[in-house]
């Protein structure tokens, strides 16, 4: 592989990382720890006579500067209202910085553990914080960040896989047929939900992006923050069979409605949103497969077994979307 063909992230050597952070006026002590992140590159950086910071180097060409800044501004608005999110630190009055061809931001290091989602009090607590987040998220829209809808997460994902994926010849048509049927059912789910509200949401609210301490939860990584139905930040906290998800959702909504009304019509979208995420995930892997980190982390991607499992998964989602929705 020639120097010109190397992935852009290959330039993030230890010296480069430390020089980038020190360009903001900080003094690094040489300690460097890579943190778990595939879309961007994230590192814990030791600071002389200070607490280590977390440096996030954004994937080139994914977001514009203005889109990143919208995310930073939303997080800052939430923090100003004591809604627990980790916000980018300002240096020289700015939170987004440039070093050579990279964009980066620094964040305080925040610890914690994953929440215990089988605990009713934990779910109600999470519901309250999401209610507060969504109440403010509805005050104003994003103008530049994406909207999570049938086209952006569904149709665009299918087009990506039709144009870029390397499906085995005998699985390409069955996969496209399963995806097409699933997207048609997603459309019917949105039709049943009717005229729902869209607001700024976390967008990727799974347990890996929620850290729990003695003070309760705080949210990290708003990189996928977007305009979406409120349910987008709730359904990913559900697990187990239908009865278990029903009970979990009830606890979440009990807490949620202390601060924000929940439109029950959105329940028609639960399995539709799950379906869109599954399609989006496969498209995400398809777009990123040239990244060396993905080859190591997802060696099973693009195999016949992977696509066979996705076909079955979409067929199962088709049935799930046709069932009566959960109720609260």
mmCIF file of C-alpha atoms in Angstrom:
data_model
loop_
_atom_site.group_PDB
_atom_site.id
_atom_site.type_symbol
_atom_site.label_atom_id
_atom_site.label_comp_id
_atom_site.label_asym_id
_atom_site.label_seq_id
_atom_site.Cartn_x
_atom_site.Cartn_y
_atom_site.Cartn_z
ATOM 1 C CA UNK A 1 0.000 0.000 0.000
ATOM 2 C CA UNK A 2 1.448 3.370 -0.992
ATOM 3 C CA UNK A 3 1.518 6.420 1.260
ATOM 4 C CA UNK A 4 -1.144 8.093 -0.869
ATOM 5 C CA UNK A 5 -3.521 5.121 -0.510
ATOM 6 C CA UNK A 6 -3.330 4.920 3.275
ATOM 7 C CA UNK A 7 -6.514 5.681 5.183
ATOM 8 C CA UNK A 8 -6.540 9.274 6.557
ATOM 9 C CA UNK A 9 -6.636 7.996 10.146
ATOM 10 C CA UNK A 10 -3.274 6.294 9.568
ATOM 11 C CA UNK A 11 -1.708 9.743 10.058
ATOM 12 C CA UNK A 12 -2.830 9.810 13.684
ATOM 13 C CA UNK A 13 0.491 8.732 15.140
ATOM 14 C CA UNK A 14 1.270 9.447 18.817
ATOM 15 C CA UNK A 15 3.423 12.450 17.912
ATOM 16 C CA UNK A 16 0.704 13.835 15.649
ATOM 17 C CA UNK A 17 -1.953 13.439 18.354
ATOM 18 C CA UNK A 18 0.116 15.153 21.015
ATOM 19 C CA UNK A 19 1.106 17.977 18.666
ATOM 20 C CA UNK A 20 -2.566 18.521 17.768
ATOM 21 C CA UNK A 21 -3.598 18.812 21.418
ATOM 22 C CA UNK A 22 -0.668 21.053 22.283
ATOM 23 C CA UNK A 23 -1.618 23.351 19.401
ATOM 24 C CA UNK A 24 -4.498 24.447 21.640
ATOM 25 C CA UNK A 25 -2.095 25.747 24.273
ATOM 26 C CA UNK A 26 -2.005 22.651 26.486
ATOM 27 C CA UNK A 27 1.021 20.700 27.686
ATOM 28 C CA UNK A 28 0.733 16.926 27.287
ATOM 29 C CA UNK A 29 2.631 14.565 29.591
ATOM 30 C CA UNK A 30 3.020 11.835 26.962
ATOM 31 C CA UNK A 31 0.342 9.467 28.282
ATOM 32 C CA UNK A 32 -1.955 8.315 25.491
ATOM 33 C CA UNK A 33 -4.754 5.744 25.502
ATOM 34 C CA UNK A 34 -6.928 4.843 22.503
ATOM 35 C CA UNK A 35 -10.599 4.579 23.455
ATOM 36 C CA UNK A 36 -13.264 2.452 21.820
ATOM 37 C CA UNK A 37 -14.576 4.297 18.770
ATOM 38 C CA UNK A 38 -14.966 3.240 15.149
ATOM 39 C CA UNK A 39 -16.627 6.181 13.443
ATOM 40 C CA UNK A 40 -14.154 8.726 14.772
ATOM 41 C CA UNK A 41 -10.882 8.298 16.637
ATOM 42 C CA UNK A 42 -10.943 9.062 20.355
ATOM 43 C CA UNK A 43 -8.019 9.142 22.784
ATOM 44 C CA UNK A 44 -7.423 9.865 26.436
ATOM 45 C CA UNK A 45 -4.558 12.350 26.609
ATOM 46 C CA UNK A 46 -2.506 13.001 29.742
ATOM 47 C CA UNK A 47 -2.126 16.689 30.626
ATOM 48 C CA UNK A 48 0.766 18.064 32.671
ATOM 49 C CA UNK A 49 -0.375 19.120 36.142
ATOM 50 C CA UNK A 50 -3.973 18.397 35.205
ATOM 51 C CA UNK A 51 -6.650 15.797 34.694
ATOM 52 C CA UNK A 52 -6.457 13.786 31.467
ATOM 53 C CA UNK A 53 -8.738 14.956 28.662
ATOM 54 C CA UNK A 54 -10.488 13.090 25.896
ATOM 55 C CA UNK A 55 -9.563 14.146 22.331
ATOM 56 C CA UNK A 56 -11.962 13.338 19.517
ATOM 57 C CA UNK A 57 -10.693 13.435 15.931
ATOM 58 C CA UNK A 58 -13.631 13.531 13.543
ATOM 59 C CA UNK A 59 -13.830 11.264 10.530
ATOM 60 C CA UNK A 60 -12.985 13.400 7.470
ATOM 61 C CA UNK A 61 -15.891 14.337 5.190
ATOM 62 C CA UNK A 62 -18.642 12.896 7.398
ATOM 63 C CA UNK A 63 -19.916 16.171 8.883
ATOM 64 C CA UNK A 64 -19.392 19.780 7.945
ATOM 65 C CA UNK A 65 -17.951 22.154 10.522
ATOM 66 C CA UNK A 66 -21.375 23.745 10.895
ATOM 67 C CA UNK A 67 -23.055 20.396 11.560
ATOM 68 C CA UNK A 68 -20.516 19.548 14.258
ATOM 69 C CA UNK A 69 -20.985 22.970 15.789
ATOM 70 C CA UNK A 70 -24.758 22.460 15.932
ATOM 71 C CA UNK A 71 -24.164 19.310 17.965
ATOM 72 C CA UNK A 72 -21.739 21.121 20.297
ATOM 73 C CA UNK A 73 -24.178 23.978 20.766
ATOM 74 C CA UNK A 74 -27.066 21.632 21.574
ATOM 75 C CA UNK A 75 -24.973 19.828 24.196
ATOM 76 C CA UNK A 76 -23.979 23.178 25.719
ATOM 77 C CA UNK A 77 -27.640 24.251 25.884
ATOM 78 C CA UNK A 78 -28.507 21.039 27.703
ATOM 79 C CA UNK A 79 -25.644 21.443 30.176
ATOM 80 C CA UNK A 80 -26.735 25.007 30.919
ATOM 81 C CA UNK A 81 -30.063 23.532 32.034
ATOM 82 C CA UNK A 82 -28.335 20.967 34.263
ATOM 83 C CA UNK A 83 -29.177 18.116 31.918
ATOM 84 C CA UNK A 84 -26.205 15.756 32.324
ATOM 85 C CA UNK A 85 -24.302 15.571 29.055
ATOM 86 C CA UNK A 86 -20.568 15.703 28.394
ATOM 87 C CA UNK A 87 -19.847 18.880 26.447
ATOM 88 C CA UNK A 88 -16.874 19.931 24.332
ATOM 89 C CA UNK A 89 -14.396 22.238 26.059
ATOM 90 C CA UNK A 90 -13.766 25.720 24.688
ATOM 91 C CA UNK A 91 -10.261 26.967 23.896
ATOM 92 C CA UNK A 92 -9.927 30.457 22.537
ATOM 93 C CA UNK A 93 -13.722 30.747 22.576
ATOM 94 C CA UNK A 94 -14.199 27.755 20.233
ATOM 95 C CA UNK A 95 -15.066 24.099 20.789
ATOM 96 C CA UNK A 96 -14.227 22.820 17.288
ATOM 97 C CA UNK A 97 -10.607 23.066 16.225
ATOM 98 C CA UNK A 98 -8.483 22.281 13.191
ATOM 99 C CA UNK A 99 -5.038 20.744 13.057
ATOM 100 C CA UNK A 100 -3.700 20.211 9.564
ATOM 101 C CA UNK A 101 -6.483 18.303 7.756
ATOM 102 C CA UNK A 102 -8.333 17.110 10.879
ATOM 103 C CA UNK A 103 -11.126 18.523 13.002
ATOM 104 C CA UNK A 104 -10.888 17.812 16.719
ATOM 105 C CA UNK A 105 -12.582 18.620 20.000
ATOM 106 C CA UNK A 106 -11.547 18.046 23.603
ATOM 107 C CA UNK A 107 -13.854 16.788 26.332
ATOM 108 C CA UNK A 108 -13.518 16.263 30.063
ATOM 109 C CA UNK A 109 -12.937 12.670 31.102
ATOM 110 C CA UNK A 110 -16.062 11.270 32.728
ATOM 111 C CA UNK A 111 -16.284 7.812 34.245
ATOM 112 C CA UNK A 112 -19.195 5.575 35.122
ATOM 113 C CA UNK A 113 -20.728 2.228 34.282
ATOM 114 C CA UNK A 114 -23.599 1.063 32.130
ATOM 115 C CA UNK A 115 -27.057 1.464 33.699
ATOM 116 C CA UNK A 116 -28.904 -1.604 34.970
ATOM 117 C CA UNK A 117 -31.890 -1.626 32.651
ATOM 118 C CA UNK A 118 -33.651 -4.413 34.514
ATOM 119 C CA UNK A 119 -34.202 -2.056 37.455
ATOM 120 C CA UNK A 120 -37.493 -0.115 37.434
ATOM 121 C CA UNK A 121 -36.079 2.880 39.332
ATOM 122 C CA UNK A 122 -33.178 3.139 36.873
ATOM 123 C CA UNK A 123 -35.573 3.136 33.914
ATOM 124 C CA UNK A 124 -37.754 5.833 35.479
ATOM 125 C CA UNK A 125 -34.631 7.929 36.181
ATOM 126 C CA UNK A 126 -33.495 7.568 32.583
ATOM 127 C CA UNK A 127 -37.002 8.466 31.453
ATOM 128 C CA UNK A 128 -36.909 11.684 33.458
ATOM 129 C CA UNK A 129 -33.602 12.765 31.958
ATOM 130 C CA UNK A 130 -34.731 11.921 28.436
ATOM 131 C CA UNK A 131 -37.916 13.862 29.075
ATOM 132 C CA UNK A 132 -35.852 16.892 30.046
ATOM 133 C CA UNK A 133 -33.570 16.451 27.044
ATOM 134 C CA UNK A 134 -36.515 16.183 24.646
ATOM 135 C CA UNK A 135 -38.414 19.068 26.213
ATOM 136 C CA UNK A 136 -35.495 21.317 25.319
ATOM 137 C CA UNK A 137 -34.880 19.522 22.045
ATOM 138 C CA UNK A 138 -38.359 20.580 20.931
ATOM 139 C CA UNK A 139 -37.705 24.276 21.600
ATOM 140 C CA UNK A 140 -35.854 24.774 18.304
ATOM 141 C CA UNK A 141 -34.924 22.520 15.374
ATOM 142 C CA UNK A 142 -31.616 21.579 13.899
ATOM 143 C CA UNK A 143 -31.077 23.421 10.635
ATOM 144 C CA UNK A 144 -28.123 21.461 9.273
ATOM 145 C CA UNK A 145 -28.011 18.073 10.944
ATOM 146 C CA UNK A 146 -29.968 15.188 9.387
ATOM 147 C CA UNK A 147 -33.512 14.041 10.002
ATOM 148 C CA UNK A 148 -33.967 10.361 10.842
ATOM 149 C CA UNK A 149 -36.688 9.310 8.449
ATOM 150 C CA UNK A 150 -37.567 6.728 5.824
ATOM 151 C CA UNK A 151 -35.417 8.357 3.153
ATOM 152 C CA UNK A 152 -32.252 9.150 5.123
ATOM 153 C CA UNK A 153 -31.984 5.922 7.105
ATOM 154 C CA UNK A 154 -33.957 3.593 4.838
ATOM 155 C CA UNK A 155 -33.919 4.418 1.136
ATOM 156 C CA UNK A 156 -30.424 5.915 1.244
ATOM 157 C CA UNK A 157 -29.139 2.841 3.081
ATOM 158 C CA UNK A 158 -30.632 0.469 0.536
ATOM 159 C CA UNK A 159 -29.181 2.506 -2.342
ATOM 160 C CA UNK A 160 -25.773 2.383 -0.671
ATOM 161 C CA UNK A 161 -25.854 -1.385 -0.448
ATOM 162 C CA UNK A 162 -27.134 -1.778 -4.005
ATOM 163 C CA UNK A 163 -24.280 0.373 -5.301
ATOM 164 C CA UNK A 164 -21.397 -0.504 -2.959
ATOM 165 C CA UNK A 165 -22.035 -3.763 -1.098
ATOM 166 C CA UNK A 166 -20.477 -6.998 -2.263
ATOM 167 C CA UNK A 167 -23.378 -9.355 -1.767
ATOM 168 C CA UNK A 168 -22.962 -12.878 -3.115
ATOM 169 C CA UNK A 169 -24.748 -13.193 -6.453
ATOM 170 C CA UNK A 170 -27.394 -15.584 -5.128
ATOM 171 C CA UNK A 171 -28.208 -13.334 -2.135
ATOM 172 C CA UNK A 172 -28.375 -9.907 -3.792
ATOM 173 C CA UNK A 173 -31.945 -10.225 -5.076
ATOM 174 C CA UNK A 174 -33.362 -11.896 -1.925
ATOM 175 C CA UNK A 175 -31.760 -9.185 0.219
ATOM 176 C CA UNK A 176 -33.096 -6.340 -1.921
ATOM 177 C CA UNK A 177 -36.570 -7.894 -1.902
ATOM 178 C CA UNK A 178 -36.533 -8.273 1.891
ATOM 179 C CA UNK A 179 -35.307 -4.699 2.342
ATOM 180 C CA UNK A 180 -37.900 -3.332 -0.079
ATOM 181 C CA UNK A 181 -40.728 -5.126 1.701
ATOM 182 C CA UNK A 182 -39.451 -3.898 5.052
ATOM 183 C CA UNK A 183 -39.256 -0.291 3.848
ATOM 184 C CA UNK A 184 -42.797 -0.474 2.485
ATOM 185 C CA UNK A 185 -43.942 -1.626 5.929
ATOM 186 C CA UNK A 186 -41.959 1.197 7.560
ATOM 187 C CA UNK A 187 -43.898 3.631 5.395
ATOM 188 C CA UNK A 188 -47.172 2.086 6.535
ATOM 189 C CA UNK A 189 -46.063 2.430 10.162
ATOM 190 C CA UNK A 190 -45.379 6.145 9.674
ATOM 191 C CA UNK A 191 -48.765 6.476 7.979
ATOM 192 C CA UNK A 192 -50.443 4.884 10.997
ATOM 193 C CA UNK A 193 -48.585 7.193 13.381
ATOM 194 C CA UNK A 194 -49.804 10.258 11.514
ATOM 195 C CA UNK A 195 -48.563 13.794 12.059
ATOM 196 C CA UNK A 196 -46.045 13.301 14.864
ATOM 197 C CA UNK A 197 -43.514 15.809 16.159
ATOM 198 C CA UNK A 198 -39.815 15.833 15.287
ATOM 199 C CA UNK A 199 -37.234 17.232 17.682
ATOM 200 C CA UNK A 200 -33.539 17.276 18.449
ATOM 201 C CA UNK A 201 -32.650 13.963 20.105
ATOM 202 C CA UNK A 202 -29.533 12.110 21.224
ATOM 203 C CA UNK A 203 -29.982 9.801 18.242
ATOM 204 C CA UNK A 204 -27.843 6.879 19.465
ATOM 205 C CA UNK A 205 -29.132 6.346 22.988
ATOM 206 C CA UNK A 206 -27.919 2.834 23.789
ATOM 207 C CA UNK A 207 -26.331 1.695 27.047
ATOM 208 C CA UNK A 208 -22.816 2.299 25.712
ATOM 209 C CA UNK A 209 -23.572 6.027 25.499
ATOM 210 C CA UNK A 210 -25.013 6.300 29.019
ATOM 211 C CA UNK A 211 -22.657 6.267 31.998
ATOM 212 C CA UNK A 212 -23.990 5.838 35.518
ATOM 213 C CA UNK A 213 -22.443 7.201 38.704
ATOM 214 C CA UNK A 214 -23.678 7.743 42.259
ATOM 215 C CA UNK A 215 -25.229 10.995 41.023
ATOM 216 C CA UNK A 216 -27.169 9.166 38.323
ATOM 217 C CA UNK A 217 -26.774 8.978 34.533
ATOM 218 C CA UNK A 218 -24.999 11.253 32.128
ATOM 219 C CA UNK A 219 -25.045 11.064 28.352
ATOM 220 C CA UNK A 220 -21.996 10.938 26.121
ATOM 221 C CA UNK A 221 -21.350 11.044 22.375
ATOM 222 C CA UNK A 222 -23.987 13.118 20.586
ATOM 223 C CA UNK A 223 -22.220 12.415 17.288
ATOM 224 C CA UNK A 224 -25.447 10.964 15.821
ATOM 225 C CA UNK A 225 -27.736 13.647 17.235
ATOM 226 C CA UNK A 226 -30.452 14.463 14.725
ATOM 227 C CA UNK A 227 -34.090 15.403 14.239
ATOM 228 C CA UNK A 228 -36.267 12.387 15.041
ATOM 229 C CA UNK A 229 -39.383 11.213 16.873
ATOM 230 C CA UNK A 230 -38.922 11.111 20.650
ATOM 231 C CA UNK A 231 -39.251 7.322 20.577
ATOM 232 C CA UNK A 232 -35.854 7.074 18.866
ATOM 233 C CA UNK A 233 -34.152 7.693 22.225
ATOM 234 C CA UNK A 234 -36.428 5.294 24.105
ATOM 235 C CA UNK A 235 -36.691 2.100 22.081
ATOM 236 C CA UNK A 236 -32.987 1.256 22.237
ATOM 237 C CA UNK A 237 -33.296 0.940 26.025
ATOM 238 C CA UNK A 238 -35.758 -1.945 25.641
ATOM 239 C CA UNK A 239 -34.744 -5.602 25.554
ATOM 240 C CA UNK A 240 -36.139 -9.076 26.028
ATOM 241 C CA UNK A 241 -39.472 -10.461 24.887
ATOM 242 C CA UNK A 242 -42.587 -8.428 24.208
ATOM 243 C CA UNK A 243 -43.832 -8.589 27.817
ATOM 244 C CA UNK A 244 -40.452 -7.442 29.164
ATOM 245 C CA UNK A 245 -40.261 -4.571 26.676
ATOM 246 C CA UNK A 246 -43.802 -3.550 27.566
ATOM 247 C CA UNK A 247 -42.899 -3.328 31.262
ATOM 248 C CA UNK A 248 -39.640 -1.460 30.562
ATOM 249 C CA UNK A 249 -41.360 1.049 28.304
ATOM 250 C CA UNK A 250 -43.988 1.756 30.947
ATOM 251 C CA UNK A 251 -41.300 2.617 33.522
ATOM 252 C CA UNK A 252 -39.485 4.859 31.051
ATOM 253 C CA UNK A 253 -42.661 6.755 30.161
ATOM 254 C CA UNK A 254 -43.636 7.198 33.823
ATOM 255 C CA UNK A 255 -40.393 9.099 34.360
ATOM 256 C CA UNK A 256 -40.435 10.772 30.946
ATOM 257 C CA UNK A 257 -43.819 12.403 31.448
ATOM 258 C CA UNK A 258 -42.653 14.174 34.601
ATOM 259 C CA UNK A 259 -41.026 16.614 32.167
ATOM 260 C CA UNK A 260 -42.343 16.036 28.654
ATOM 261 C CA UNK A 261 -45.562 14.728 27.119
ATOM 262 C CA UNK A 262 -45.194 11.532 25.117
ATOM 263 C CA UNK A 263 -47.308 11.143 21.991
ATOM 264 C CA UNK A 264 -48.696 7.580 22.109
ATOM 265 C CA UNK A 265 -49.050 7.566 18.332
ATOM 266 C CA UNK A 266 -45.279 7.186 18.119
ATOM 267 C CA UNK A 267 -45.617 3.628 19.461
ATOM 268 C CA UNK A 268 -46.580 2.617 15.914
ATOM 269 C CA UNK A 269 -42.964 3.462 15.001
ATOM 270 C CA UNK A 270 -41.064 1.291 17.468
ATOM 271 C CA UNK A 271 -40.328 -1.635 15.149
ATOM 272 C CA UNK A 272 -40.113 0.696 12.150
ATOM 273 C CA UNK A 273 -37.320 2.664 13.848
ATOM 274 C CA UNK A 274 -35.578 -0.581 14.740
ATOM 275 C CA UNK A 275 -35.798 -1.660 11.084
ATOM 276 C CA UNK A 276 -34.335 1.632 9.872
ATOM 277 C CA UNK A 277 -31.450 1.279 12.308
ATOM 278 C CA UNK A 278 -30.689 -2.241 11.091
ATOM 279 C CA UNK A 279 -30.567 -1.060 7.485
ATOM 280 C CA UNK A 280 -28.516 1.984 8.416
ATOM 281 C CA UNK A 281 -26.034 -0.211 10.319
ATOM 282 C CA UNK A 282 -25.393 -2.453 7.310
ATOM 283 C CA UNK A 283 -24.929 0.612 5.106
ATOM 284 C CA UNK A 284 -22.563 2.114 7.684
ATOM 285 C CA UNK A 285 -20.432 -1.013 7.590
ATOM 286 C CA UNK A 286 -20.522 -0.984 3.798
ATOM 287 C CA UNK A 287 -19.264 2.615 3.624
ATOM 288 C CA UNK A 288 -16.517 2.031 6.188
ATOM 289 C CA UNK A 289 -15.092 -1.320 5.089
ATOM 290 C CA UNK A 290 -11.944 0.324 3.641
ATOM 291 C CA UNK A 291 -11.063 1.609 7.113
ATOM 292 C CA UNK A 292 -8.398 -0.788 8.484
ATOM 293 C CA UNK A 293 -9.985 -0.620 11.940
ATOM 294 C CA UNK A 294 -13.210 -2.067 10.530
ATOM 295 C CA UNK A 295 -11.427 -5.004 8.930
ATOM 296 C CA UNK A 296 -10.117 -5.973 12.372
ATOM 297 C CA UNK A 297 -13.300 -5.232 14.332
ATOM 298 C CA UNK A 298 -15.830 -6.692 11.882
ATOM 299 C CA UNK A 299 -14.098 -9.592 10.078
ATOM 300 C CA UNK A 300 -17.458 -11.310 9.515
ATOM 301 C CA UNK A 301 -18.862 -8.445 7.462
ATOM 302 C CA UNK A 302 -19.595 -9.096 3.773
ATOM 303 C CA UNK A 303 -19.633 -12.861 4.211
ATOM 304 C CA UNK A 304 -22.486 -14.944 2.825
ATOM 305 C CA UNK A 305 -23.527 -15.800 6.377
ATOM 306 C CA UNK A 306 -23.744 -12.091 7.279
ATOM 307 C CA UNK A 307 -26.139 -11.313 4.428
ATOM 308 C CA UNK A 308 -28.176 -14.477 5.018
ATOM 309 C CA UNK A 309 -28.677 -13.396 8.620
ATOM 310 C CA UNK A 310 -29.701 -9.905 7.508
ATOM 311 C CA UNK A 311 -32.362 -11.350 5.194
ATOM 312 C CA UNK A 312 -33.834 -13.385 8.049
ATOM 313 C CA UNK A 313 -33.613 -10.358 10.329
ATOM 314 C CA UNK A 314 -35.553 -8.173 7.888
ATOM 315 C CA UNK A 315 -38.185 -10.867 7.436
ATOM 316 C CA UNK A 316 -38.599 -11.001 11.212
ATOM 317 C CA UNK A 317 -38.905 -7.219 11.339
ATOM 318 C CA UNK A 318 -41.585 -7.353 8.678
ATOM 319 C CA UNK A 319 -43.666 -9.566 10.969
ATOM 320 C CA UNK A 320 -42.905 -7.443 14.024
ATOM 321 C CA UNK A 321 -44.069 -4.263 12.281
ATOM 322 C CA UNK A 322 -47.376 -5.940 11.472
ATOM 323 C CA UNK A 323 -48.103 -6.747 15.116
ATOM 324 C CA UNK A 324 -50.084 -4.430 17.373
ATOM 325 C CA UNK A 325 -47.777 -1.862 18.973
ATOM 326 C CA UNK A 326 -46.800 -1.809 22.631
ATOM 327 C CA UNK A 327 -49.029 0.385 24.755
ATOM 328 C CA UNK A 328 -48.507 2.646 27.756
#
